[in-house]
Amino acid sequence: MIDYLNGNMVFVKQDKDGLFIRTPALIDSIGSKIDYIKDVIVNDKLIGCLENYQDFLVDRLYNNVYYIDLTTKEIYKYDFGNEPIYGLFCYDDTLYVFTEEKIHFITKHIKTDKVHNFRLKGFDLVNPYTFIILDVSDVPTVCLFSIVELFNFKDDPEYKFHKTTFASVYIPNVWFDY
């Protein structure tokens, strides 16, 4: 996996002994038991892990997010239940968790959230300054935002994302043979 914030490679592996992390600046091992790692994000203060799996016996989707404090080596687990998680982002000591209706802000043992104005189906970093969101409110649309907008959304209770269309993708409902 590539850490887009600094361009370095990040290697995270879960084995029987715990979580093994390796970056150019960090090699560490933390005792943990995370079974199905789907996504990991790392900075100099925390590791955010998304454990994601479907239990077909009880027909339940499990989405567990782990906040791992690199200073104290404490692990905080948050169960999102059936709520799909579309992406993780971290800055300073805050882990941002993107779901269909909300952005959750996790700082160690404190979790808050705020409703955004999308029907979010995807999130990804473009570079250290911008991110994209796949919105499916009307038609599937990719929206481009600054990281500063994300910080304003978190800190200002009145702030709303202003949708700017970067690219639109239309799914045809009629196919023509040429």
Short mmCIF file of C-alpha atoms in Angstrom, two decimals:
data_model
loop_
_atom_site.label_atom_id
_atom_site.label_comp_id
_atom_site.label_asym_id
_atom_site.label_seq_id
_atom_site.Cartn_x
_atom_site.Cartn_y
_atom_site.Cartn_z
CA MET A 1 0.00 0.00 0.00
CA ILE A 2 1.22 3.54 -0.71
CA ASP A 3 0.92 6.24 1.93
CA TYR A 4 -0.26 9.11 -0.27
CA LEU A 5 0.57 11.76 2.32
CA ASN A 6 4.31 11.22 2.04
CA GLY A 7 4.64 8.93 -0.99
CA ASN A 8 6.30 6.15 1.00
CA MET A 9 5.43 2.49 0.96
CA VAL A 10 3.56 1.19 4.00
CA PHE A 11 3.54 -2.52 4.81
CA VAL A 12 1.05 -3.83 7.37
CA LYS A 13 0.62 -7.51 8.12
CA GLN A 14 -1.43 -9.38 10.71
CA ASP A 15 -0.04 -12.74 11.82
CA LYS A 16 -0.36 -14.94 14.90
CA ASP A 17 1.86 -12.61 16.92
CA GLY A 18 0.02 -9.38 16.10
CA LEU A 19 0.18 -6.45 13.74
CA PHE A 20 3.50 -5.80 11.99
CA ILE A 21 4.05 -2.31 10.55
CA ARG A 22 6.91 -1.26 8.31
CA THR A 23 7.51 2.12 6.71
CA PRO A 24 10.76 3.91 5.90
CA ALA A 25 10.52 5.65 9.29
CA LEU A 26 8.85 2.97 11.41
CA ILE A 27 9.28 -0.73 12.02
CA ASP A 28 7.14 -1.95 14.88
CA SER A 29 5.07 -4.86 16.07
CA ILE A 30 1.91 -4.47 18.14
CA GLY A 31 0.08 -7.36 19.73
CA SER A 32 -3.41 -7.48 18.26
CA LYS A 33 -5.92 -9.82 16.70
CA ILE A 34 -7.46 -8.34 13.58
CA ASP A 35 -8.75 -11.10 11.34
CA TYR A 36 -9.70 -9.55 8.02
CA ILE A 37 -7.81 -6.34 7.28
CA LYS A 38 -9.35 -4.55 4.31
CA ASP A 39 -7.73 -1.12 4.59
CA VAL A 40 -4.98 0.50 6.66
CA ILE A 41 -3.87 4.11 6.96
CA VAL A 42 -0.77 5.25 8.84
CA ASN A 43 0.72 8.53 9.99
CA ASP A 44 3.26 9.39 12.69
CA LYS A 45 0.66 9.26 15.51
CA LEU A 46 -1.80 6.52 14.66
CA ILE A 47 -2.72 3.54 12.56
CA GLY A 48 -6.29 3.14 11.37
CA CYS A 49 -7.37 -0.38 10.38
CA LEU A 50 -10.61 -1.47 8.77
CA GLU A 51 -11.57 -5.06 9.50
CA ASN A 52 -14.29 -6.07 7.09
CA TYR A 53 -15.98 -9.40 6.53
CA GLN A 54 -19.36 -10.97 5.84
CA ASP A 55 -20.64 -13.70 8.15
CA PHE A 56 -22.99 -15.67 5.93
CA LEU A 57 -24.25 -17.87 8.77
CA VAL A 58 -25.96 -14.95 10.49
CA ASP A 59 -26.13 -12.77 7.33
CA ARG A 60 -24.26 -9.86 8.87
CA LEU A 61 -21.59 -7.53 7.57
CA TYR A 62 -18.92 -6.74 10.14
CA ASN A 63 -17.10 -3.43 9.93
CA ASN A 64 -14.71 -2.87 12.77
CA VAL A 65 -12.42 0.14 12.80
CA TYR A 66 -9.33 0.06 14.98
CA TYR A 67 -7.55 3.18 16.16
CA ILE A 68 -4.02 2.23 17.21
CA ASP A 69 -2.15 4.91 19.14
CA LEU A 70 1.52 4.64 18.15
CA THR A 71 2.71 6.46 21.28
CA THR A 72 1.03 4.26 23.89
CA LYS A 73 0.39 1.16 21.69
CA GLU A 74 -3.24 1.19 22.87
CA ILE A 75 -5.86 -0.23 20.50
CA TYR A 76 -9.38 1.21 20.39
CA LYS A 77 -12.05 -0.81 18.56
CA TYR A 78 -15.22 0.66 17.07
CA ASP A 79 -17.99 -1.57 15.72
CA PHE A 80 -19.86 -0.04 12.78
CA GLY A 81 -22.13 -3.09 12.40
CA ASN A 82 -23.87 -3.23 9.02
CA GLU A 83 -22.91 0.33 8.07
CA PRO A 84 -20.63 0.10 5.00
CA ILE A 85 -17.32 1.95 5.28
CA TYR A 86 -15.95 3.45 2.07
CA GLY A 87 -12.64 4.88 3.21
CA LEU A 88 -10.24 5.93 5.94
CA PHE A 89 -8.13 9.05 6.25
CA CYS A 90 -5.95 10.28 9.11
CA TYR A 91 -4.45 13.61 9.95
CA ASP A 92 -2.63 14.50 13.16
CA ASP A 93 -4.34 12.41 15.87
CA THR A 94 -7.74 12.11 14.16
CA LEU A 95 -8.97 9.15 12.13
CA TYR A 96 -11.69 10.01 9.58
CA VAL A 97 -14.09 7.19 8.66
CA PHE A 98 -16.27 7.72 5.57
CA THR A 99 -19.66 5.97 5.49
CA GLU A 100 -22.65 6.43 3.19
CA GLU A 101 -24.33 9.13 5.32
CA LYS A 102 -21.69 10.38 7.78
CA ILE A 103 -18.06 11.13 8.37
CA HIS A 104 -16.94 9.80 11.75
CA PHE A 105 -14.07 11.49 13.60
CA ILE A 106 -12.14 9.24 16.00
CA THR A 107 -9.46 10.46 18.39
CA LYS A 108 -8.37 7.60 20.64
CA HIS A 109 -11.45 6.87 22.79
CA ILE A 110 -13.61 9.77 21.52
CA LYS A 111 -15.87 9.25 18.50
CA THR A 112 -18.05 11.94 16.95
CA ASP A 113 -19.73 12.16 13.58
CA LYS A 114 -21.40 14.58 11.21
CA VAL A 115 -23.86 13.99 8.39
CA HIS A 116 -22.62 15.00 4.93
CA ASN A 117 -24.85 15.83 1.95
CA PHE A 118 -23.96 12.87 -0.29
CA ARG A 119 -25.07 9.34 -0.97
CA LEU A 120 -21.46 8.30 -0.71
CA LYS A 121 -20.28 5.09 -2.36
CA GLY A 122 -16.54 5.73 -2.53
CA PHE A 123 -13.67 7.78 -1.12
CA ASP A 124 -10.02 8.06 -2.15
CA LEU A 125 -7.08 10.44 -1.82
CA VAL A 126 -5.86 11.95 -5.07
CA ASN A 127 -2.75 13.56 -3.58
CA PRO A 128 -1.79 15.03 -0.19
CA TYR A 129 -4.10 18.01 -0.76
CA THR A 130 -7.24 16.62 -2.39
CA PHE A 131 -9.67 13.75 -2.17
CA ILE A 132 -12.54 12.47 -4.29
CA ILE A 133 -15.96 11.19 -3.31
CA LEU A 134 -18.22 9.04 -5.46
CA ASP A 135 -21.73 10.41 -4.99
CA VAL A 136 -24.80 8.57 -6.30
CA SER A 137 -27.53 11.06 -5.32
CA ASP A 138 -28.80 11.59 -8.87
CA VAL A 139 -26.30 10.06 -11.25
CA PRO A 140 -22.95 8.61 -10.19
CA THR A 141 -20.70 11.66 -9.87
CA VAL A 142 -17.10 12.02 -8.78
CA CYS A 143 -16.60 15.17 -6.71
CA LEU A 144 -13.20 16.70 -5.98
CA PHE A 145 -12.49 18.42 -2.63
CA SER A 146 -9.58 19.98 -0.80
CA ILE A 147 -8.36 18.42 2.45
CA VAL A 148 -8.90 21.88 3.99
CA GLU A 149 -12.62 21.49 3.26
CA LEU A 150 -12.60 18.25 5.25
CA PHE A 151 -10.98 20.01 8.22
CA ASN A 152 -13.54 22.84 7.98
CA PHE A 153 -16.34 20.27 7.86
CA LYS A 154 -15.03 18.67 11.04
CA ASP A 155 -14.39 21.86 13.03
CA ASP A 156 -17.19 24.18 11.91
CA PRO A 157 -20.72 22.99 12.86
CA GLU A 158 -22.29 25.11 10.09
CA TYR A 159 -19.92 24.09 7.30
CA LYS A 160 -21.35 22.11 4.38
CA PHE A 161 -19.53 20.60 1.41
CA HIS A 162 -20.24 22.52 -1.78
CA LYS A 163 -20.46 20.00 -4.56
CA THR A 164 -18.19 20.74 -7.47
CA THR A 165 -18.34 18.26 -10.29
CA PHE A 166 -14.98 16.89 -11.28
CA ALA A 167 -16.36 14.23 -13.60
CA SER A 168 -19.70 12.56 -14.12
CA VAL A 169 -20.27 8.99 -15.10
CA TYR A 170 -23.63 8.13 -16.63
CA ILE A 171 -24.84 4.57 -16.68
CA PRO A 172 -26.83 4.02 -19.87
CA ASN A 173 -30.18 2.26 -19.61
CA VAL A 174 -30.49 1.72 -23.38
CA TRP A 175 -27.78 0.02 -25.43
CA PHE A 176 -27.41 0.58 -29.17
CA ASP A 177 -25.71 -1.74 -31.64
CA TYR A 178 -23.41 0.02 -34.09
#
